[in-house]
Amino acid sequence: MCLMCLIKYVQKASTLYCIMKSMNPLFPNGLILINLFCREGNSPNHHQTITYNQLLRNVCRCANALKLLGVKKGDRVAIYLPMIPELVYTMLACARIGAVHSIVFAGFSSESLCERIMDAQCNILVTAGNIKCFIEEEVWICVFRLTTPWDESCDIWWDDLMDGVSDECEPEWVDSEDPLFILYTSGSTGKPKGVVHTITGYMLYTSLTFKYVFDYHHDDVYWCTADIGWITGHSYITYGPLANGATSVLFEGVPVYPHVGRLWEIIEKYAVSKFYTAPTAIRLLMKYGKEPLQRYDLSSLRVLGTVGEPINPEAWLWYYDVVGQQRCPVIDTFWQTETVKHLQQSKPSFFLKPPLTVVKSSTSNDVFRKPWPGIMRGVYGNQERFESTYFRKFPGFYVTGDGCRRDKDGYYWITGRIDDMLNVSGHLLSTAEVEAALTEHPSVAEAAVVSRPHAVKGECLYCFVTLKDHKEFNRTLMEELKRKVREKIGPIATPDFIQNAPGLPKTRSGKIMRRVLRQIARNEKDLGDLSTLADPKVVEVLFSQRCEAAA
Ligand code: AMP
């Protein structure tokens, strides 16, 4: 769905855009770390402490404002915000009035946002001024439609909306199986799936995993660096810590701004004891060596967590030795938007020797055989897709889409995706979605996308494109293709490698052999059996022209 159509749709449905006016209120120093939610801005001088009482009042104000706009139990509210407290207020306000939030990661493009708004049939979008700028830079024509001119009939400033509304709001009574939120995750067909979670099962699982996996105690200061736009942020920034009355940190910025010791500085500043991050962040910071860490006191740390993608041995060791100073267990949690249930690394000897991702089910050997309270309840609006994606391949089991092997002690070693999905910096992307974006370019006849290992991101996108007759492959085209993907999906999906492919390796029945393309991308010369290929010569040509350097 293009944005123009969306605009027509939203105008018909009198959709409202609530835009925040004041994004960075400065609060004085002086932190009291009791039952607080500590917000750390992009700049080290921007910080704020929010007590549970203040949080409740802000949530109630926002809930009342949403009600004034006509939002009722069961309605879907889209949220497209950076990591600021208003994001937490809005999601909890939805929960308080029984509305269903659908948060879209702020790194997605406006087209991805539209697709998700349309699919979840949201009536309201809560967004922010700086994201409007992002949209403006990315897809200016859309922005023109979205933001200019300011439309008094349907655009509302956040501050105006909150002004004067009561800070008390009775919670709406809901059924334990009513939906709490929809969160989109990439699907191997290319179209994202709206994963639906319900109130009690999800809350039970996030609150318990928070407490037991991270060994939470009331004097802990907890910090999860994920973005709330993903399930880890939903669960370990908002719901898990807050359900336990924990003191936690909400960080708006990035790990290397304004300096490469930023994460360590924050750990010292708030005396963080439980720290949860992604391998991609560890790999990024490893590059700068030990010196940036040595400037800060990290003695408060007690448990280190990792999530989102397999952690390689070098990154694991660095995390354990340098960050945790060989005192802190490293908990590798394997889970998904859909499962909420964790499998966590718990084999003590692995604290001494680094694992790849090793996990053990805390309940049974048949890891995903029985349903559990935190499992997704469906794909929004598409029961058939829910059943076929997760339950048909191995009847009686939930299929995660990941491969693993089990060792003699019953530990599972995650080996990576078994479907056409990629994990770039912990973000799951569908190759089909990127291919669809590439083939929208008028010069491209066909595209195939595979993963290639990347030192920081874990995996990156290696794209093969076959051009239409008489079209020329050059740097301008490469830039246009990258731009196309950024516009359609978002900057997280920007291809690292784009190779001109006069032909693609296909079987006689016309199926692209992705295994061969993966091997070319990785420069693996032993290609195995190619007898099913219609034209094996294509492989030689592709090998001879493979990209050594990133585009
Ligand atoms: P998402 O639903 O976006 O959170 O992505 C879930 C996927 O990320 C899983 O199916 C795995 O492919 C990958 N993943 C998440 N955590 C881990 C981990 N600890 N080790 C290996 N892969 C992981």
Coordinates of C-alpha atoms and ligand atoms in Angstrom, one line a residue:
M1 CA 0.0 0.0 0.0
C2 CA 1.5 3.3 -1.0
L3 CA 1.5 6.2 1.4
M4 CA -0.9 8.2 -0.8
C5 CA -3.5 5.5 -0.5
L6 CA -2.9 5.4 3.2
I7 CA -3.4 9.1 3.4
K8 CA -6.8 8.7 1.7
Y9 CA -7.6 5.8 3.9
V10 CA -6.7 7.7 7.1
Q11 CA -8.6 10.8 6.0
K12 CA -11.7 8.7 5.4
A13 CA -11.2 7.1 8.8
S14 CA -10.5 10.5 10.4
T15 CA -7.2 9.2 11.6
L16 CA -5.3 11.5 14.0
Y17 CA -1.6 12.1 14.2
C18 CA -0.4 13.1 17.7
I19 CA 2.9 14.7 17.3
M20 CA 5.2 15.5 20.2
K21 CA 6.3 19.0 20.5
S22 CA 8.8 18.9 23.3
M23 CA 11.1 16.0 22.9
N24 CA 14.0 16.6 25.3
P25 CA 12.9 18.1 28.6
L26 CA 16.0 18.6 30.7
F27 CA 15.9 17.6 34.3
P28 CA 18.4 18.5 37.0
N29 CA 20.9 16.0 38.4
G30 CA 20.3 14.1 41.6
L31 CA 19.1 10.6 41.1
I32 CA 17.4 8.6 43.8
L33 CA 17.6 5.1 42.7
I34 CA 14.5 3.7 44.3
N35 CA 11.8 2.3 42.1
L36 CA 12.7 4.5 39.3
F37 CA 12.7 4.4 35.6
C38 CA 15.9 6.3 34.6
R39 CA 15.8 7.9 31.3
E40 CA 19.2 8.7 29.6
G41 CA 19.0 10.9 26.5
N42 CA 21.1 10.9 23.4
S43 CA 23.4 13.4 25.0
P44 CA 24.9 12.6 28.5
N45 CA 23.4 15.9 29.8
H46 CA 19.9 14.9 29.1
H47 CA 18.7 12.7 31.8
Q48 CA 15.5 12.3 33.8
T49 CA 14.3 10.1 36.6
I50 CA 10.7 9.0 36.6
T51 CA 9.2 7.5 39.7
Y52 CA 6.5 4.9 39.5
N53 CA 4.0 7.5 40.7
Q54 CA 5.0 9.9 37.9
L55 CA 4.8 7.1 35.5
L56 CA 1.3 6.2 36.5
R57 CA 0.2 9.8 36.3
N58 CA 1.6 10.2 32.8
V59 CA 0.2 6.9 31.7
C60 CA -3.3 7.9 33.0
R61 CA -3.0 11.3 31.3
C62 CA -2.2 9.6 28.0
A63 CA -4.9 7.0 28.5
N64 CA -7.5 9.8 29.1
A65 CA -6.3 11.6 26.0
L66 CA -6.6 8.5 23.9
K67 CA -10.1 8.0 25.2
L68 CA -11.0 11.6 24.3
L69 CA -9.9 10.8 20.8
G70 CA -12.4 8.0 20.8
V71 CA -10.0 5.1 21.4
K72 CA -11.8 2.2 23.0
K73 CA -11.1 -1.3 24.2
G74 CA -9.9 -3.5 21.3
D75 CA -8.9 -0.6 19.0
R76 CA -5.4 -0.7 17.5
V77 CA -3.1 2.3 18.1
A78 CA 0.1 2.6 16.0
I79 CA 3.2 4.0 17.7
Y80 CA 6.2 5.1 15.8
L81 CA 8.5 6.8 18.3
P82 CA 12.1 7.0 19.3
M83 CA 13.2 5.7 22.7
I84 CA 11.7 8.4 24.9
P85 CA 9.4 8.1 28.0
E86 CA 6.4 9.0 25.9
L87 CA 6.8 5.7 24.1
V88 CA 6.4 3.9 27.4
Y89 CA 3.5 6.1 28.5
T90 CA 1.6 5.5 25.3
M91 CA 2.0 1.7 25.3
L92 CA 1.0 1.5 28.9
A93 CA -1.9 3.9 28.3
C94 CA -3.2 1.6 25.6
A95 CA -2.9 -1.4 28.0
R96 CA -4.8 0.6 30.6
I97 CA -7.8 1.2 28.4
G98 CA -7.7 -2.2 26.7
A99 CA -6.5 -0.8 23.4
V100 CA -4.0 -2.9 21.4
H101 CA -0.7 -1.2 20.7
S102 CA 1.2 -1.8 17.5
I103 CA 4.7 -0.4 17.8
V104 CA 6.7 0.0 14.7
F105 CA 10.5 0.2 15.1
A106 CA 11.5 3.8 14.3
G107 CA 14.2 2.6 11.9
F108 CA 11.6 1.3 9.5
S109 CA 10.8 3.4 6.5
S110 CA 7.5 5.2 6.1
E111 CA 6.4 2.6 3.6
S112 CA 7.0 -0.2 6.1
L113 CA 5.1 1.9 8.7
C114 CA 2.1 2.3 6.3
E115 CA 2.0 -1.4 5.6
R116 CA 1.8 -2.2 9.3
I117 CA -0.8 0.5 10.0
M118 CA -3.0 -0.8 7.2
D119 CA -2.6 -4.4 8.2
A120 CA -3.5 -3.8 11.9
Q121 CA -6.2 -1.3 10.8
C122 CA -5.0 1.3 13.3
N123 CA -7.0 4.6 13.7
I124 CA -4.4 6.5 15.5
L125 CA -0.7 7.0 14.9
V126 CA 1.4 8.5 17.7
T127 CA 4.7 9.8 16.3
A128 CA 7.3 12.4 16.9
G129 CA 8.7 15.5 15.2
N130 CA 12.2 14.1 14.7
I131 CA 10.8 11.0 13.1
K132 CA 8.9 13.3 10.7
C133 CA 12.2 14.7 9.7
F134 CA 13.5 11.2 9.2
I135 CA 10.6 10.5 6.9
E136 CA 11.2 13.8 5.2
E137 CA 14.7 13.0 4.3
E138 CA 13.9 9.5 3.3
V139 CA 10.9 9.8 1.2
W140 CA 10.1 13.4 0.7
I141 CA 7.0 13.0 -1.4
C142 CA 5.4 10.9 1.4
V143 CA 6.3 13.5 3.9
F144 CA 4.8 16.2 2.0
R145 CA 1.6 14.3 2.1
L146 CA 2.0 13.2 5.7
T147 CA 3.1 16.4 7.4
T148 CA 2.7 19.4 5.2
P149 CA 0.6 21.4 5.6
W150 CA -0.2 20.8 9.2
D151 CA -3.8 19.7 9.1
E152 CA -5.7 21.1 12.1
S153 CA -8.6 18.7 11.4
C154 CA -6.6 15.6 12.2
D155 CA -3.1 16.5 13.5
I156 CA -2.7 17.1 17.2
W157 CA 0.3 18.1 19.3
W158 CA 1.0 15.8 22.1
D159 CA 1.4 18.6 24.6
D160 CA -1.9 20.2 23.6
L161 CA -3.6 16.8 24.0
M162 CA -2.2 16.1 27.5
D163 CA -2.8 19.6 28.7
G164 CA -5.7 19.7 31.1
V165 CA -6.6 16.0 31.0
S166 CA -6.9 14.2 34.4
D167 CA -4.0 12.1 35.7
E168 CA -6.3 9.5 37.0
C169 CA -7.8 6.8 34.9
E170 CA -9.6 3.7 36.1
P171 CA -8.2 0.7 34.3
E172 CA -10.5 -1.1 31.8
W173 CA -11.4 -4.6 32.9
V174 CA -10.3 -7.1 30.3
D175 CA -10.2 -10.8 29.7
S176 CA -6.9 -12.5 30.3
E177 CA -7.0 -13.7 26.7
D178 CA -7.7 -10.3 25.2
P179 CA -4.9 -9.0 23.0
L180 CA -2.2 -6.7 24.6
F181 CA -0.3 -5.9 21.5
I182 CA 0.6 -6.7 17.9
L183 CA 4.2 -6.6 16.9
Y184 CA 5.3 -7.2 13.3
T185 CA 8.1 -9.6 12.5
S186 CA 9.5 -10.4 9.1
G187 CA 8.0 -13.4 7.3
S188 CA 9.8 -15.6 4.8
T189 CA 7.2 -14.8 2.1
G190 CA 8.2 -11.1 2.4
K191 CA 5.0 -9.8 4.0
P192 CA 5.5 -9.0 7.7
K193 CA 3.4 -11.0 10.2
G194 CA 1.5 -9.2 13.0
V195 CA 2.3 -11.4 16.0
V196 CA -0.5 -11.1 18.5
H197 CA 0.2 -11.4 22.3
T198 CA -2.4 -11.6 24.9
I199 CA -2.5 -9.9 28.3
T200 CA -1.9 -12.6 31.0
G201 CA 0.3 -15.1 29.2
Y202 CA 2.6 -12.5 27.9
M203 CA 2.8 -10.6 31.2
L204 CA 3.4 -13.8 33.2
Y205 CA 6.2 -14.9 30.9
T206 CA 8.0 -11.5 30.7
S207 CA 7.7 -10.9 34.4
L208 CA 8.9 -14.4 35.3
T209 CA 11.8 -14.5 32.8
F210 CA 12.9 -11.1 34.0
K211 CA 12.9 -12.3 37.6
Y212 CA 14.5 -15.7 37.2
V213 CA 16.7 -15.5 34.0
F214 CA 18.3 -12.3 35.2
D215 CA 18.1 -13.3 38.9
Y216 CA 16.5 -10.0 39.7
H217 CA 16.7 -8.6 43.2
H218 CA 15.1 -5.4 44.5
D219 CA 18.4 -3.6 44.8
D220 CA 19.3 -4.2 41.1
V221 CA 19.6 -1.6 38.4
Y222 CA 18.6 -3.2 35.2
W223 CA 19.5 -2.0 31.7
C224 CA 18.4 -3.6 28.4
T225 CA 19.8 -1.7 25.4
A226 CA 17.3 -3.0 22.9
D227 CA 14.8 -0.7 21.1
I228 CA 11.2 -0.9 22.3
G229 CA 10.3 -1.4 18.7
W230 CA 11.4 -5.0 19.0
I231 CA 10.1 -7.7 21.4
T232 CA 13.2 -7.5 23.6
G233 CA 12.5 -3.9 24.3
H234 CA 8.8 -4.5 24.8
S235 CA 9.6 -7.2 27.3
Y236 CA 12.8 -6.1 29.1
I237 CA 12.4 -2.3 29.1
T238 CA 8.7 -1.9 29.6
Y239 CA 6.7 -4.9 30.8
G240 CA 9.2 -7.2 32.6
P241 CA 11.1 -4.6 34.8
L242 CA 7.9 -2.6 35.5
A243 CA 5.9 -5.7 36.5
N244 CA 8.7 -6.4 39.0
G245 CA 8.9 -2.9 40.3
A246 CA 12.5 -2.7 39.2
T247 CA 14.7 0.3 38.7
S248 CA 15.8 0.3 35.1
V249 CA 17.4 2.5 32.5
L250 CA 15.8 3.7 29.3
F251 CA 18.5 4.9 26.8
E252 CA 17.6 7.0 23.9
G253 CA 21.0 7.2 22.2
V254 CA 23.5 5.0 20.4
P255 CA 26.5 3.2 21.8
V256 CA 29.2 5.3 20.2
Y257 CA 27.8 8.9 20.7
P258 CA 29.2 11.2 21.8
H259 CA 32.1 8.8 22.5
V260 CA 32.8 5.0 22.3
G261 CA 32.7 4.6 26.0
R262 CA 29.0 5.7 26.2
L263 CA 27.6 2.4 27.4
W264 CA 30.3 2.0 30.1
E265 CA 29.7 5.5 31.2
I266 CA 26.0 4.8 31.7
I267 CA 26.8 1.6 33.6
E268 CA 28.9 3.6 36.0
K269 CA 26.5 6.5 36.2
Y270 CA 23.5 4.4 37.3
A271 CA 25.5 1.5 38.9
V272 CA 23.9 -1.0 36.6
S273 CA 24.0 -4.5 37.9
K274 CA 22.1 -6.5 35.2
F275 CA 23.0 -5.6 31.6
Y276 CA 21.3 -7.1 28.5
T277 CA 22.6 -6.3 25.0
A278 CA 23.1 -7.8 21.6
P279 CA 26.2 -9.5 20.1
T280 CA 26.3 -6.8 17.4
A281 CA 26.8 -4.1 20.0
I282 CA 29.5 -6.2 21.7
R283 CA 31.3 -6.7 18.4
L284 CA 31.1 -3.0 17.6
L285 CA 32.6 -2.0 20.9
M286 CA 35.3 -4.7 20.9
K287 CA 36.8 -2.9 17.9
Y288 CA 37.8 0.0 20.2
G289 CA 39.7 -2.2 22.7
K290 CA 39.7 -2.2 26.5
E291 CA 40.8 1.4 27.0
P292 CA 37.3 3.0 26.8
L293 CA 36.0 0.6 29.5
Q294 CA 39.0 1.1 31.8
R295 CA 37.9 4.7 32.2
Y296 CA 34.8 3.6 34.1
D297 CA 33.9 1.6 37.2
L298 CA 32.0 -1.4 36.1
S299 CA 32.2 -3.2 39.5
S300 CA 28.4 -2.9 39.9
L301 CA 27.8 -5.5 37.1
R302 CA 26.6 -8.9 38.3
V303 CA 24.8 -10.6 35.3
L304 CA 25.4 -10.0 31.6
G305 CA 22.8 -11.1 29.0
T306 CA 22.9 -11.4 25.2
V307 CA 20.1 -11.8 22.7
G308 CA 19.0 -11.5 19.1
E309 CA 21.6 -13.5 17.2
P310 CA 24.2 -16.1 17.8
I311 CA 27.2 -14.8 19.8
N312 CA 30.5 -15.8 18.3
P313 CA 33.3 -17.1 20.7
E314 CA 35.4 -13.9 20.4
A315 CA 32.5 -11.7 21.3
W316 CA 31.5 -14.0 24.2
L317 CA 35.0 -14.0 25.6
W318 CA 35.4 -10.3 25.4
Y319 CA 32.0 -9.8 27.1
Y320 CA 33.0 -12.2 29.8
D321 CA 36.6 -11.2 30.3
V322 CA 36.6 -7.5 29.6
V323 CA 33.1 -6.3 30.4
G324 CA 32.2 -8.7 33.1
Q325 CA 35.8 -8.9 34.4
Q326 CA 35.4 -12.7 34.7
R327 CA 32.9 -12.2 37.6
C328 CA 29.6 -12.1 35.8
P329 CA 27.8 -15.1 34.2
V330 CA 26.9 -14.5 30.5
I331 CA 23.4 -15.6 29.9
D332 CA 22.7 -16.2 26.2
T333 CA 18.9 -16.1 25.7
F334 CA 17.4 -17.5 22.6
W335 CA 13.9 -16.5 21.9
Q336 CA 11.6 -14.9 19.3
T337 CA 8.9 -12.3 19.0
E338 CA 6.5 -15.2 18.8
T339 CA 7.7 -17.3 21.7
V340 CA 8.5 -14.9 24.6
K341 CA 9.7 -18.1 26.2
H342 CA 13.5 -18.2 26.6
L343 CA 15.9 -21.0 26.2
Q344 CA 18.9 -19.9 28.0
Q345 CA 22.5 -21.0 28.2
S346 CA 23.0 -22.5 31.6
K347 CA 25.8 -25.0 31.3
P348 CA 28.2 -23.7 34.0
S349 CA 31.3 -25.0 32.2
F350 CA 30.6 -22.6 29.4
F351 CA 31.5 -19.7 31.7
L352 CA 35.0 -21.0 31.2
K353 CA 34.9 -22.0 27.6
P354 CA 32.9 -19.8 25.2
P355 CA 30.0 -21.4 23.4
L356 CA 28.4 -20.5 20.2
T357 CA 24.8 -20.2 21.2
V358 CA 24.0 -23.0 23.5
V359 CA 20.6 -23.3 25.1
K360 CA 18.8 -25.7 27.2
S361 CA 15.1 -26.0 27.7
S362 CA 14.2 -25.6 31.3
T363 CA 11.2 -27.7 30.9
S364 CA 11.6 -30.7 28.6
N365 CA 13.6 -32.2 25.9
D366 CA 10.9 -31.6 23.3
V367 CA 11.6 -27.9 23.5
F368 CA 8.6 -26.5 21.7
R369 CA 6.1 -29.4 21.9
K370 CA 3.6 -28.1 24.5
P371 CA 2.0 -24.7 24.4
W372 CA 3.1 -22.3 27.1
P373 CA 1.4 -19.2 28.4
G374 CA 3.6 -16.6 26.6
I375 CA 3.3 -18.0 23.1
M376 CA 1.7 -15.8 20.4
R377 CA -2.0 -16.3 19.9
G378 CA -2.0 -15.7 16.2
V379 CA -1.0 -13.7 13.2
Y380 CA -3.3 -10.7 13.2
G381 CA -6.1 -11.2 10.7
N382 CA -4.6 -14.4 9.2
Q383 CA -5.2 -17.7 11.1
E384 CA -4.2 -19.7 8.0
R385 CA -0.7 -18.1 8.0
F386 CA -0.4 -18.7 11.7
E387 CA -1.0 -22.4 11.3
S388 CA 1.0 -22.9 8.1
T389 CA 4.0 -21.0 9.3
Y390 CA 4.4 -22.4 12.8
F391 CA 2.6 -25.8 13.1
R392 CA 2.4 -27.5 9.7
K393 CA 6.0 -28.5 9.1
F394 CA 6.2 -30.8 12.1
P395 CA 2.7 -31.6 13.2
G396 CA 2.5 -31.3 17.0
F397 CA 5.4 -29.0 17.3
Y398 CA 5.9 -25.2 17.1
V399 CA 8.6 -24.5 14.5
T400 CA 11.0 -21.7 15.3
G401 CA 12.6 -21.6 11.9
D402 CA 16.1 -22.0 13.4
G403 CA 18.4 -25.0 13.1
C404 CA 20.2 -26.5 16.1
R405 CA 22.1 -29.6 17.2
R406 CA 21.7 -31.3 20.6
D407 CA 24.8 -32.4 22.4
K408 CA 25.0 -35.5 24.7
D409 CA 24.1 -33.5 27.7
G410 CA 20.9 -32.2 26.1
Y411 CA 22.1 -28.7 25.3
Y412 CA 21.0 -27.2 22.0
W413 CA 23.5 -25.4 19.8
I414 CA 21.7 -22.9 17.6
T415 CA 23.1 -23.0 14.1
G416 CA 21.1 -20.3 12.3
R417 CA 17.9 -19.9 10.3
I418 CA 16.6 -22.8 8.2
D419 CA 14.3 -20.5 6.1
D420 CA 14.9 -17.5 3.9
M421 CA 15.5 -15.1 6.7
L422 CA 18.6 -13.1 7.6
N423 CA 19.7 -11.8 10.9
V424 CA 21.4 -8.4 10.4
S425 CA 22.5 -6.9 13.7
G426 CA 19.9 -8.9 15.5
H427 CA 17.1 -7.7 13.1
L428 CA 15.4 -10.5 11.4
L429 CA 14.9 -9.7 7.7
S430 CA 13.2 -11.6 4.9
T431 CA 15.2 -12.1 1.7
A432 CA 11.9 -12.1 -0.2
E433 CA 11.0 -8.6 1.1
V434 CA 14.4 -7.3 0.0
E435 CA 14.1 -9.0 -3.4
A436 CA 10.7 -7.5 -3.9
A437 CA 12.2 -4.0 -3.2
L438 CA 15.0 -4.6 -5.7
T439 CA 12.8 -5.8 -8.5
E440 CA 10.6 -2.7 -8.1
H441 CA 13.5 -0.8 -9.8
P442 CA 12.7 -0.4 -13.5
S443 CA 16.2 -1.8 -14.5
V444 CA 16.0 -5.0 -12.6
A445 CA 14.5 -8.2 -14.0
E446 CA 15.2 -10.5 -11.2
A447 CA 17.0 -10.5 -7.8
A448 CA 18.2 -13.0 -5.3
V449 CA 19.4 -12.1 -1.8
V450 CA 21.5 -14.2 0.5
S451 CA 23.5 -13.7 3.7
R452 CA 27.2 -13.2 4.0
P453 CA 29.0 -13.1 7.4
H454 CA 29.8 -9.6 8.7
A455 CA 32.4 -8.8 11.4
V456 CA 30.0 -6.5 13.3
K457 CA 26.5 -7.1 12.1
G458 CA 26.8 -10.9 12.2
E459 CA 25.2 -11.3 8.8
C460 CA 24.8 -8.8 6.0
L461 CA 22.9 -8.7 2.7
Y462 CA 24.6 -9.9 -0.5
C463 CA 22.3 -9.2 -3.5
F464 CA 22.5 -10.7 -7.0
V465 CA 20.6 -8.6 -9.6
T466 CA 19.8 -9.6 -13.2
L467 CA 19.2 -6.5 -15.3
K468 CA 16.7 -6.1 -18.1
D469 CA 18.1 -6.0 -21.6
H470 CA 20.3 -3.0 -22.4
K471 CA 20.4 -1.8 -18.8
E472 CA 23.8 -0.9 -17.5
F473 CA 25.2 -2.0 -14.1
N474 CA 27.1 1.0 -12.6
R475 CA 27.6 2.9 -9.4
T476 CA 24.5 5.1 -9.9
L477 CA 22.3 2.0 -10.3
M478 CA 23.8 0.5 -7.1
E479 CA 23.1 3.7 -5.2
E480 CA 19.5 3.7 -6.6
L481 CA 19.0 0.1 -5.5
K482 CA 20.2 0.8 -2.0
R483 CA 18.0 3.8 -1.8
K484 CA 15.0 1.7 -3.0
V485 CA 15.6 -0.9 -0.2
R486 CA 15.9 1.9 2.4
E487 CA 12.7 3.5 1.2
K488 CA 10.7 0.2 1.0
I489 CA 12.0 -1.4 4.2
G490 CA 14.3 0.9 6.1
P491 CA 18.0 1.7 6.7
I492 CA 18.5 -1.6 8.6
A493 CA 18.0 -3.5 5.3
T494 CA 20.5 -1.6 3.2
P495 CA 22.5 -4.1 1.1
D496 CA 26.2 -4.4 1.7
F497 CA 27.0 -6.1 -1.6
I498 CA 25.2 -5.9 -4.9
Q499 CA 26.5 -8.1 -7.7
N500 CA 25.5 -7.9 -11.4
A501 CA 24.2 -11.4 -12.3
P502 CA 23.8 -12.0 -16.0
G503 CA 22.0 -15.2 -15.0
L504 CA 21.1 -16.9 -11.7
P505 CA 21.8 -20.6 -10.9
K506 CA 18.4 -22.3 -11.3
T507 CA 17.2 -25.9 -11.3
R508 CA 15.5 -27.3 -14.4
S509 CA 12.2 -26.5 -12.8
G510 CA 13.3 -22.8 -12.5
K511 CA 14.0 -22.7 -8.8
I512 CA 16.9 -20.5 -7.7
M513 CA 19.5 -22.5 -5.9
R514 CA 20.2 -20.2 -3.0
R515 CA 22.7 -22.6 -1.5
V516 CA 25.0 -21.9 -4.5
L517 CA 24.5 -18.2 -4.2
R518 CA 25.4 -18.3 -0.5
Q519 CA 28.5 -20.2 -1.3
I520 CA 29.5 -17.6 -4.0
A521 CA 28.8 -14.8 -1.6
R522 CA 31.1 -16.5 1.0
N523 CA 33.7 -17.4 -1.5
E524 CA 33.3 -21.1 -0.8
K525 CA 34.8 -22.9 -3.8
D526 CA 33.6 -26.4 -3.0
L527 CA 30.1 -26.2 -4.4
G528 CA 29.1 -29.8 -4.1
D529 CA 26.6 -31.4 -6.4
L530 CA 25.5 -29.0 -9.2
S531 CA 23.9 -31.6 -11.4
T532 CA 20.4 -30.3 -10.9
L533 CA 21.3 -26.9 -12.4
A534 CA 19.9 -26.0 -15.8
D535 CA 23.0 -24.1 -16.7
P536 CA 26.1 -24.8 -14.5
K537 CA 28.2 -22.3 -16.4
V538 CA 26.3 -19.5 -14.7
V539 CA 28.1 -20.4 -11.5
E540 CA 31.6 -19.8 -13.0
V541 CA 30.5 -16.4 -14.3
L542 CA 29.1 -15.4 -11.0
F543 CA 32.2 -16.6 -9.1
S544 CA 34.5 -14.6 -11.5
Q545 CA 32.6 -11.4 -10.8
R546 CA 31.9 -11.8 -7.1
C547 CA 32.2 -8.7 -5.0
E548 CA 35.2 -8.5 -2.7
A549 CA 34.4 -5.1 -1.3
A550 CA 31.1 -3.7 0.0
A551 CA 29.1 -1.6 -2.4
Ligands
AMP1 P1 12.9 -11.8 16.6 O1 11.6 -12.5 16.6 O2 13.0 -10.6 15.7 O3 13.3 -11.5 18.0 O4 14.0 -12.8 16.1 C1 14.1 -14.1 16.5 C2 15.2 -14.8 15.8 O5 16.5 -14.2 16.2 C3 15.3 -16.3 16.2 O6 14.5 -17.1 15.5 C4 16.8 -16.5 15.9 O7 17.0 -16.7 14.5 C5 17.5 -15.2 16.3 N1 17.9 -15.2 17.7 C6 17.4 -14.6 18.8 N2 18.1 -14.8 19.9 C7 19.1 -15.6 19.5 C8 20.2 -16.1 20.3 N3 20.4 -15.9 21.5 N4 21.1 -16.9 19.6 C9 20.9 -17.2 18.2 N5 19.9 -16.7 17.5 C10 19.0 -15.9 18.2

